[in-house]
Amino acid sequence: MKKTIYMLVLLLTVCLTGLQAQNAKLSKEEFRNRQKEFFTQQAGLSNEEAQKFFPLYFELQDKKQVYNKEAWQKLRQGKNANTTETEYGKIVEDVIQARIATDELELEYVRKYKQFLTAKKIYLLQKAEMRFHRELLKGFKHGQKGQEKRK
Protein backbone atom coordinates (compact mmCIF):
# COMPACT_ATOMS: atom_id res chain seq x y z
CA MET A 1 0.00 0.00 0.00
CA LYS A 2 2.77 2.45 0.96
CA LYS A 3 4.69 1.52 -2.20
CA THR A 4 1.60 2.27 -4.27
CA ILE A 5 1.18 5.66 -2.60
CA TYR A 6 4.83 6.53 -3.18
CA MET A 7 4.60 5.47 -6.82
CA LEU A 8 1.46 7.59 -7.21
CA VAL A 9 3.23 10.57 -5.67
CA LEU A 10 6.21 9.98 -7.97
CA LEU A 11 3.96 9.82 -11.01
CA LEU A 12 2.13 12.96 -9.96
CA THR A 13 5.40 14.77 -9.38
CA VAL A 14 6.53 13.86 -12.88
CA CYS A 15 3.18 14.98 -14.29
CA LEU A 16 3.34 18.24 -12.37
CA THR A 17 6.78 18.97 -13.71
CA GLY A 18 5.38 18.63 -17.22
CA LEU A 19 2.30 20.66 -16.39
CA GLN A 20 4.40 23.39 -14.86
CA ALA A 21 6.50 23.63 -18.00
CA GLN A 22 3.38 23.81 -20.18
CA ASN A 23 1.78 26.57 -18.14
CA ALA A 24 4.04 29.56 -18.79
CA LYS A 25 1.70 31.79 -16.79
CA LEU A 26 2.62 30.04 -13.54
CA SER A 27 6.25 30.38 -12.53
CA LYS A 28 8.00 27.85 -10.30
CA GLU A 29 7.84 30.36 -7.46
CA GLU A 30 4.10 30.94 -7.95
CA PHE A 31 3.49 27.19 -8.10
CA ARG A 32 5.41 26.67 -4.87
CA ASN A 33 3.57 29.54 -3.20
CA ARG A 34 0.28 27.85 -4.05
CA GLN A 35 1.62 24.60 -2.61
CA LYS A 36 2.68 26.38 0.58
CA GLU A 37 -0.72 27.96 1.01
CA PHE A 38 -2.63 24.76 0.30
CA PHE A 39 -0.42 22.49 2.44
CA THR A 40 -0.33 24.94 5.35
CA GLN A 41 -4.10 25.19 5.38
CA GLN A 42 -4.81 21.49 4.84
CA ALA A 43 -2.27 20.25 7.40
CA GLY A 44 -2.82 23.07 9.89
CA LEU A 45 0.84 24.06 10.01
CA SER A 46 1.92 26.85 12.33
CA ASN A 47 4.18 29.58 10.93
CA GLU A 48 7.15 28.03 12.71
CA GLU A 49 6.40 24.57 11.32
CA ALA A 50 5.93 25.96 7.80
CA GLN A 51 9.24 27.85 8.00
CA LYS A 52 11.05 24.62 8.86
CA PHE A 53 9.10 22.32 6.56
CA PHE A 54 9.01 24.08 3.18
CA PRO A 55 12.74 24.60 2.62
CA LEU A 56 13.26 20.87 3.20
CA TYR A 57 10.21 19.93 1.14
CA PHE A 58 11.31 21.99 -1.87
CA GLU A 59 14.86 20.68 -1.54
CA LEU A 60 13.40 17.16 -1.71
CA GLN A 61 11.28 18.06 -4.75
CA ASP A 62 14.35 19.41 -6.56
CA LYS A 63 16.29 16.21 -5.84
CA LYS A 64 13.39 14.02 -6.94
CA GLN A 65 13.06 16.03 -10.14
CA VAL A 66 16.62 15.03 -11.07
CA TYR A 67 15.77 11.31 -10.68
CA ASN A 68 12.49 11.74 -12.55
CA LYS A 69 14.24 13.51 -15.40
CA GLU A 70 16.75 10.66 -15.65
CA ALA A 71 13.91 8.11 -15.67
CA TRP A 72 12.11 9.96 -18.49
CA GLN A 73 15.33 10.15 -20.49
CA LYS A 74 15.71 6.38 -20.13
CA LEU A 75 12.11 5.81 -21.22
CA ARG A 76 12.63 7.98 -24.28
CA GLN A 77 15.52 5.72 -25.33
CA GLY A 78 12.97 2.95 -25.76
CA LYS A 79 11.24 4.89 -28.55
CA ASN A 80 14.10 4.03 -30.89
CA ALA A 81 12.93 1.27 -33.23
CA ASN A 82 16.40 -0.31 -33.05
CA THR A 83 16.32 -0.78 -29.27
CA THR A 84 17.35 -4.33 -28.36
CA GLU A 85 15.75 -6.57 -25.77
CA THR A 86 18.86 -6.17 -23.60
CA GLU A 87 18.59 -2.39 -23.83
CA TYR A 88 14.89 -2.54 -22.89
CA GLY A 89 15.84 -4.65 -19.87
CA LYS A 90 18.39 -2.03 -18.81
CA ILE A 91 15.87 0.78 -19.29
CA VAL A 92 13.29 -1.02 -17.14
CA GLU A 93 15.82 -1.62 -14.37
CA ASP A 94 17.13 1.96 -14.50
CA VAL A 95 13.60 3.38 -14.20
CA ILE A 96 12.91 1.14 -11.21
CA GLN A 97 16.22 2.20 -9.64
CA ALA A 98 15.17 5.84 -10.05
CA ARG A 99 11.89 5.07 -8.27
CA ILE A 100 13.75 3.32 -5.46
CA ALA A 101 16.09 6.30 -5.12
CA THR A 102 13.14 8.70 -4.86
CA ASP A 103 11.49 6.45 -2.27
CA GLU A 104 14.70 6.42 -0.25
CA LEU A 105 14.83 10.21 -0.46
CA GLU A 106 11.22 10.43 0.72
CA LEU A 107 12.06 8.29 3.73
CA GLU A 108 15.18 10.34 4.49
CA TYR A 109 13.16 13.56 4.46
CA VAL A 110 10.29 12.12 6.50
CA ARG A 111 12.88 11.38 9.18
CA LYS A 112 14.02 15.00 8.98
CA TYR A 113 10.42 16.22 9.27
CA LYS A 114 9.94 14.09 12.38
CA GLN A 115 12.47 16.28 14.16
CA PHE A 116 9.96 19.15 14.25
CA LEU A 117 6.59 17.74 13.11
CA THR A 118 4.31 15.14 14.62
CA ALA A 119 3.57 11.98 12.65
CA LYS A 120 -0.01 13.19 12.29
CA LYS A 121 1.13 16.47 10.68
CA ILE A 122 3.38 14.54 8.29
CA TYR A 123 0.41 12.33 7.41
CA LEU A 124 -1.76 15.41 6.84
CA LEU A 125 0.95 16.92 4.62
CA GLN A 126 1.16 13.75 2.53
CA LYS A 127 -2.61 13.76 2.19
CA ALA A 128 -2.57 17.46 1.26
CA GLU A 129 0.11 16.82 -1.37
CA MET A 130 -1.98 14.13 -3.03
CA ARG A 131 -5.09 16.31 -2.88
CA PHE A 132 -3.18 19.27 -4.36
CA HIS A 133 -1.95 17.14 -7.26
CA ARG A 134 -5.41 15.73 -7.84
CA GLU A 135 -6.95 19.21 -7.91
CA LEU A 136 -4.23 20.46 -10.23
CA LEU A 137 -4.80 17.57 -12.63
CA LYS A 138 -8.55 18.17 -12.52
CA GLY A 139 -7.97 21.80 -13.40
CA PHE A 140 -5.65 20.83 -16.23
CA LYS A 141 -8.18 18.33 -17.55
CA HIS A 142 -10.92 20.95 -17.52
CA GLY A 143 -8.59 23.43 -19.22
CA GLN A 144 -7.84 20.91 -21.95
CA LYS A 145 -11.54 20.33 -22.58
CA GLY A 146 -12.16 24.05 -22.71
CA GLN A 147 -9.44 24.49 -25.31
CA GLU A 148 -10.79 21.64 -27.44
CA LYS A 149 -14.25 23.21 -27.52
CA ARG A 150 -12.80 26.48 -28.83
CA LYS A 151 -11.23 24.79 -31.87
PDB file of N, CA, C and O in Angstrom, residues 5-6 8-9 12 35 38-44 53 57 106 110 119-135:
ATOM      1  N   ILE A   5       1.337   4.227  -2.866  1.00  0.00           N
ATOM      2  CA  ILE A   5       1.181   5.656  -2.597  1.00  0.00           C
ATOM      3  C   ILE A   5       2.420   6.405  -3.065  1.00  0.00           C
ATOM      4  O   ILE A   5       2.318   7.432  -3.724  1.00  0.00           O
ATOM      5  N   TYR A   6       3.594   5.864  -2.760  1.00  0.00           N
ATOM      6  CA  TYR A   6       4.831   6.526  -3.180  1.00  0.00           C
ATOM      7  C   TYR A   6       4.941   6.566  -4.701  1.00  0.00           C
ATOM      8  O   TYR A   6       5.384   7.557  -5.265  1.00  0.00           O
ATOM      9  N   LEU A   8       2.443   6.611  -6.766  1.00  0.00           N
ATOM     10  CA  LEU A   8       1.461   7.593  -7.209  1.00  0.00           C
ATOM     11  C   LEU A   8       2.018   8.997  -7.043  1.00  0.00           C
ATOM     12  O   LEU A   8       1.916   9.821  -7.952  1.00  0.00           O
ATOM     13  N   VAL A   9       2.639   9.260  -5.907  1.00  0.00           N
ATOM     14  CA  VAL A   9       3.230  10.575  -5.669  1.00  0.00           C
ATOM     15  C   VAL A   9       4.332  10.846  -6.687  1.00  0.00           C
ATOM     16  O   VAL A   9       4.439  11.948  -7.230  1.00  0.00           O
ATOM     17  N   LEU A  12       2.717  11.630  -9.990  1.00  0.00           N
ATOM     18  CA  LEU A  12       2.125  12.960  -9.961  1.00  0.00           C
ATOM     19  C   LEU A  12       3.189  14.046 -10.011  1.00  0.00           C
ATOM     20  O   LEU A  12       3.008  15.062 -10.676  1.00  0.00           O
ATOM     21  N   GLN A  35       1.432  25.807  -3.414  1.00  0.00           N
ATOM     22  CA  GLN A  35       1.616  24.598  -2.606  1.00  0.00           C
ATOM     23  C   GLN A  35       1.709  24.964  -1.124  1.00  0.00           C
ATOM     24  O   GLN A  35       1.067  24.323  -0.293  1.00  0.00           O
ATOM     25  N   PHE A  38      -1.727  25.910   0.232  1.00  0.00           N
ATOM     26  CA  PHE A  38      -2.627  24.761   0.301  1.00  0.00           C
ATOM     27  C   PHE A  38      -2.195  23.804   1.410  1.00  0.00           C
ATOM     28  O   PHE A  38      -3.014  23.383   2.227  1.00  0.00           O
ATOM     29  N   PHE A  39      -0.927  23.439   1.442  1.00  0.00           N
ATOM     30  CA  PHE A  39      -0.424  22.491   2.438  1.00  0.00           C
ATOM     31  C   PHE A  39      -0.576  23.049   3.852  1.00  0.00           C
ATOM     32  O   PHE A  39      -0.961  22.326   4.771  1.00  0.00           O
ATOM     33  N   THR A  40      -0.243  24.319   4.020  1.00  0.00           N
ATOM     34  CA  THR A  40      -0.329  24.936   5.346  1.00  0.00           C
ATOM     35  C   THR A  40      -1.765  24.885   5.851  1.00  0.00           C
ATOM     36  O   THR A  40      -2.016  24.522   7.006  1.00  0.00           O
ATOM     37  N   GLN A  41      -2.690  25.201   4.989  1.00  0.00           N
ATOM     38  CA  GLN A  41      -4.099  25.191   5.375  1.00  0.00           C
ATOM     39  C   GLN A  41      -4.585  23.763   5.651  1.00  0.00           C
ATOM     40  O   GLN A  41      -5.185  23.497   6.682  1.00  0.00           O
ATOM     41  N   GLN A  42      -4.306  22.856   4.719  1.00  0.00           N
ATOM     42  CA  GLN A  42      -4.811  21.486   4.836  1.00  0.00           C
ATOM     43  C   GLN A  42      -4.219  20.733   6.028  1.00  0.00           C
ATOM     44  O   GLN A  42      -4.907  19.945   6.659  1.00  0.00           O
ATOM     45  N   ALA A  43      -2.926  20.974   6.312  1.00  0.00           N
ATOM     46  CA  ALA A  43      -2.268  20.245   7.398  1.00  0.00           C
ATOM     47  C   ALA A  43      -2.282  21.029   8.709  1.00  0.00           C
ATOM     48  O   ALA A  43      -1.851  20.515   9.737  1.00  0.00           O
ATOM     49  N   GLY A  44      -2.761  22.256   8.678  1.00  0.00           N
ATOM     50  CA  GLY A  44      -2.819  23.069   9.888  1.00  0.00           C
ATOM     51  C   GLY A  44      -1.440  23.397  10.444  1.00  0.00           C
ATOM     52  O   GLY A  44      -1.228  23.345  11.656  1.00  0.00           O
ATOM     53  N   PHE A  53       9.492  23.381   7.489  1.00  0.00           N
ATOM     54  CA  PHE A  53       9.101  22.323   6.561  1.00  0.00           C
ATOM     55  C   PHE A  53       9.404  22.660   5.095  1.00  0.00           C
ATOM     56  O   PHE A  53      10.012  21.861   4.381  1.00  0.00           O
ATOM     57  N   TYR A  57      11.113  20.521   2.111  1.00  0.00           N
ATOM     58  CA  TYR A  57      10.207  19.931   1.137  1.00  0.00           C
ATOM     59  C   TYR A  57      10.621  20.299  -0.289  1.00  0.00           C
ATOM     60  O   TYR A  57      10.678  19.433  -1.168  1.00  0.00           O
ATOM     61  N   GLU A 106      12.449  10.144  -0.040  1.00  0.00           N
ATOM     62  CA  GLU A 106      11.220  10.431   0.717  1.00  0.00           C
ATOM     63  C   GLU A 106      11.379  10.009   2.165  1.00  0.00           C
ATOM     64  O   GLU A 106      11.045  10.765   3.083  1.00  0.00           O
ATOM     65  N   VAL A 110      11.304  12.335   5.458  1.00  0.00           N
ATOM     66  CA  VAL A 110      10.291  12.117   6.497  1.00  0.00           C
ATOM     67  C   VAL A 110      10.977  12.060   7.862  1.00  0.00           C
ATOM     68  O   VAL A 110      10.485  12.616   8.842  1.00  0.00           O
ATOM     69  N   ALA A 119       3.894  12.937  13.716  1.00  0.00           N
ATOM     70  CA  ALA A 119       3.571  11.985  12.654  1.00  0.00           C
ATOM     71  C   ALA A 119       2.228  12.339  12.017  1.00  0.00           C
ATOM     72  O   ALA A 119       2.056  12.200  10.801  1.00  0.00           O
ATOM     73  N   LYS A 120       1.295  12.815  12.821  1.00  0.00           N
ATOM     74  CA  LYS A 120      -0.012  13.194  12.287  1.00  0.00           C
ATOM     75  C   LYS A 120       0.121  14.349  11.291  1.00  0.00           C
ATOM     76  O   LYS A 120      -0.507  14.336  10.226  1.00  0.00           O
ATOM     77  N   LYS A 121       0.946  15.340  11.600  1.00  0.00           N
ATOM     78  CA  LYS A 121       1.134  16.475  10.678  1.00  0.00           C
ATOM     79  C   LYS A 121       1.792  15.994   9.380  1.00  0.00           C
ATOM     80  O   LYS A 121       1.428  16.447   8.301  1.00  0.00           O
ATOM     81  N   ILE A 122       2.736  15.071   9.487  1.00  0.00           N
ATOM     82  CA  ILE A 122       3.381  14.540   8.287  1.00  0.00           C
ATOM     83  C   ILE A 122       2.346  13.802   7.442  1.00  0.00           C
ATOM     84  O   ILE A 122       2.296  13.956   6.224  1.00  0.00           O
ATOM     85  N   TYR A 123       1.498  13.032   8.105  1.00  0.00           N
ATOM     86  CA  TYR A 123       0.415  12.335   7.412  1.00  0.00           C
ATOM     87  C   TYR A 123      -0.495  13.340   6.707  1.00  0.00           C
ATOM     88  O   TYR A 123      -0.844  13.169   5.536  1.00  0.00           O
ATOM     89  N   LEU A 124      -0.880  14.392   7.419  1.00  0.00           N
ATOM     90  CA  LEU A 124      -1.760  15.405   6.838  1.00  0.00           C
ATOM     91  C   LEU A 124      -1.090  16.121   5.660  1.00  0.00           C
ATOM     92  O   LEU A 124      -1.756  16.467   4.677  1.00  0.00           O
ATOM     93  N   LEU A 125       0.215  16.318   5.738  1.00  0.00           N
ATOM     94  CA  LEU A 125       0.950  16.922   4.621  1.00  0.00           C
ATOM     95  C   LEU A 125       0.970  15.996   3.408  1.00  0.00           C
ATOM     96  O   LEU A 125       0.795  16.458   2.274  1.00  0.00           O
ATOM     97  N   GLN A 126       1.176  14.704   3.645  1.00  0.00           N
ATOM     98  CA  GLN A 126       1.155  13.747   2.533  1.00  0.00           C
ATOM     99  C   GLN A 126      -0.222  13.728   1.874  1.00  0.00           C
ATOM    100  O   GLN A 126      -0.341  13.712   0.645  1.00  0.00           O
ATOM    101  N   LYS A 127      -1.245  13.747   2.693  1.00  0.00           N
ATOM    102  CA  LYS A 127      -2.612  13.756   2.187  1.00  0.00           C
ATOM    103  C   LYS A 127      -2.881  15.051   1.403  1.00  0.00           C
ATOM    104  O   LYS A 127      -3.484  15.024   0.329  1.00  0.00           O
ATOM    105  N   ALA A 128      -2.397  16.173   1.930  1.00  0.00           N
ATOM    106  CA  ALA A 128      -2.574  17.461   1.257  1.00  0.00           C
ATOM    107  C   ALA A 128      -1.842  17.476  -0.076  1.00  0.00           C
ATOM    108  O   ALA A 128      -2.351  18.011  -1.068  1.00  0.00           O
ATOM    109  N   GLU A 129      -0.655  16.867  -0.116  1.00  0.00           N
ATOM    110  CA  GLU A 129       0.108  16.823  -1.366  1.00  0.00           C
ATOM    111  C   GLU A 129      -0.662  16.052  -2.437  1.00  0.00           C
ATOM    112  O   GLU A 129      -0.764  16.495  -3.581  1.00  0.00           O
ATOM    113  N   MET A 130      -1.209  14.919  -2.063  1.00  0.00           N
ATOM    114  CA  MET A 130      -1.981  14.132  -3.031  1.00  0.00           C
ATOM    115  C   MET A 130      -3.231  14.887  -3.478  1.00  0.00           C
ATOM    116  O   MET A 130      -3.576  14.885  -4.660  1.00  0.00           O
ATOM    117  N   ARG A 131      -3.890  15.543  -2.545  1.00  0.00           N
ATOM    118  CA  ARG A 131      -5.091  16.306  -2.884  1.00  0.00           C
ATOM    119  C   ARG A 131      -4.741  17.478  -3.806  1.00  0.00           C
ATOM    120  O   ARG A 131      -5.457  17.753  -4.771  1.00  0.00           O
ATOM    121  N   PHE A 132      -3.634  18.146  -3.528  1.00  0.00           N
ATOM    122  CA  PHE A 132      -3.179  19.269  -4.360  1.00  0.00           C
ATOM    123  C   PHE A 132      -2.933  18.801  -5.792  1.00  0.00           C
ATOM    124  O   PHE A 132      -3.381  19.426  -6.742  1.00  0.00           O
ATOM    125  N   HIS A 133      -2.238  17.683  -5.921  1.00  0.00           N
ATOM    126  CA  HIS A 133      -1.950  17.145  -7.255  1.00  0.00           C
ATOM    127  C   HIS A 133      -3.233  16.744  -7.974  1.00  0.00           C
ATOM    128  O   HIS A 133      -3.386  16.991  -9.172  1.00  0.00           O
ATOM    129  N   ARG A 134      -4.147  16.140  -7.249  1.00  0.00           N
ATOM    130  CA  ARG A 134      -5.414  15.735  -7.842  1.00  0.00           C
ATOM    131  C   ARG A 134      -6.180  16.956  -8.341  1.00  0.00           C
ATOM    132  O   ARG A 134      -6.707  16.963  -9.460  1.00  0.00           O
ATOM    133  N   GLU A 135      -6.242  17.993  -7.517  1.00  0.00           N
ATOM    134  CA  GLU A 135      -6.950  19.209  -7.906  1.00  0.00           C
ATOM    135  C   GLU A 135      -6.280  19.881  -9.101  1.00  0.00           C
ATOM    136  O   GLU A 135      -6.949  20.376  -9.999  1.00  0.00           O
TER     137      GLU A 135
END
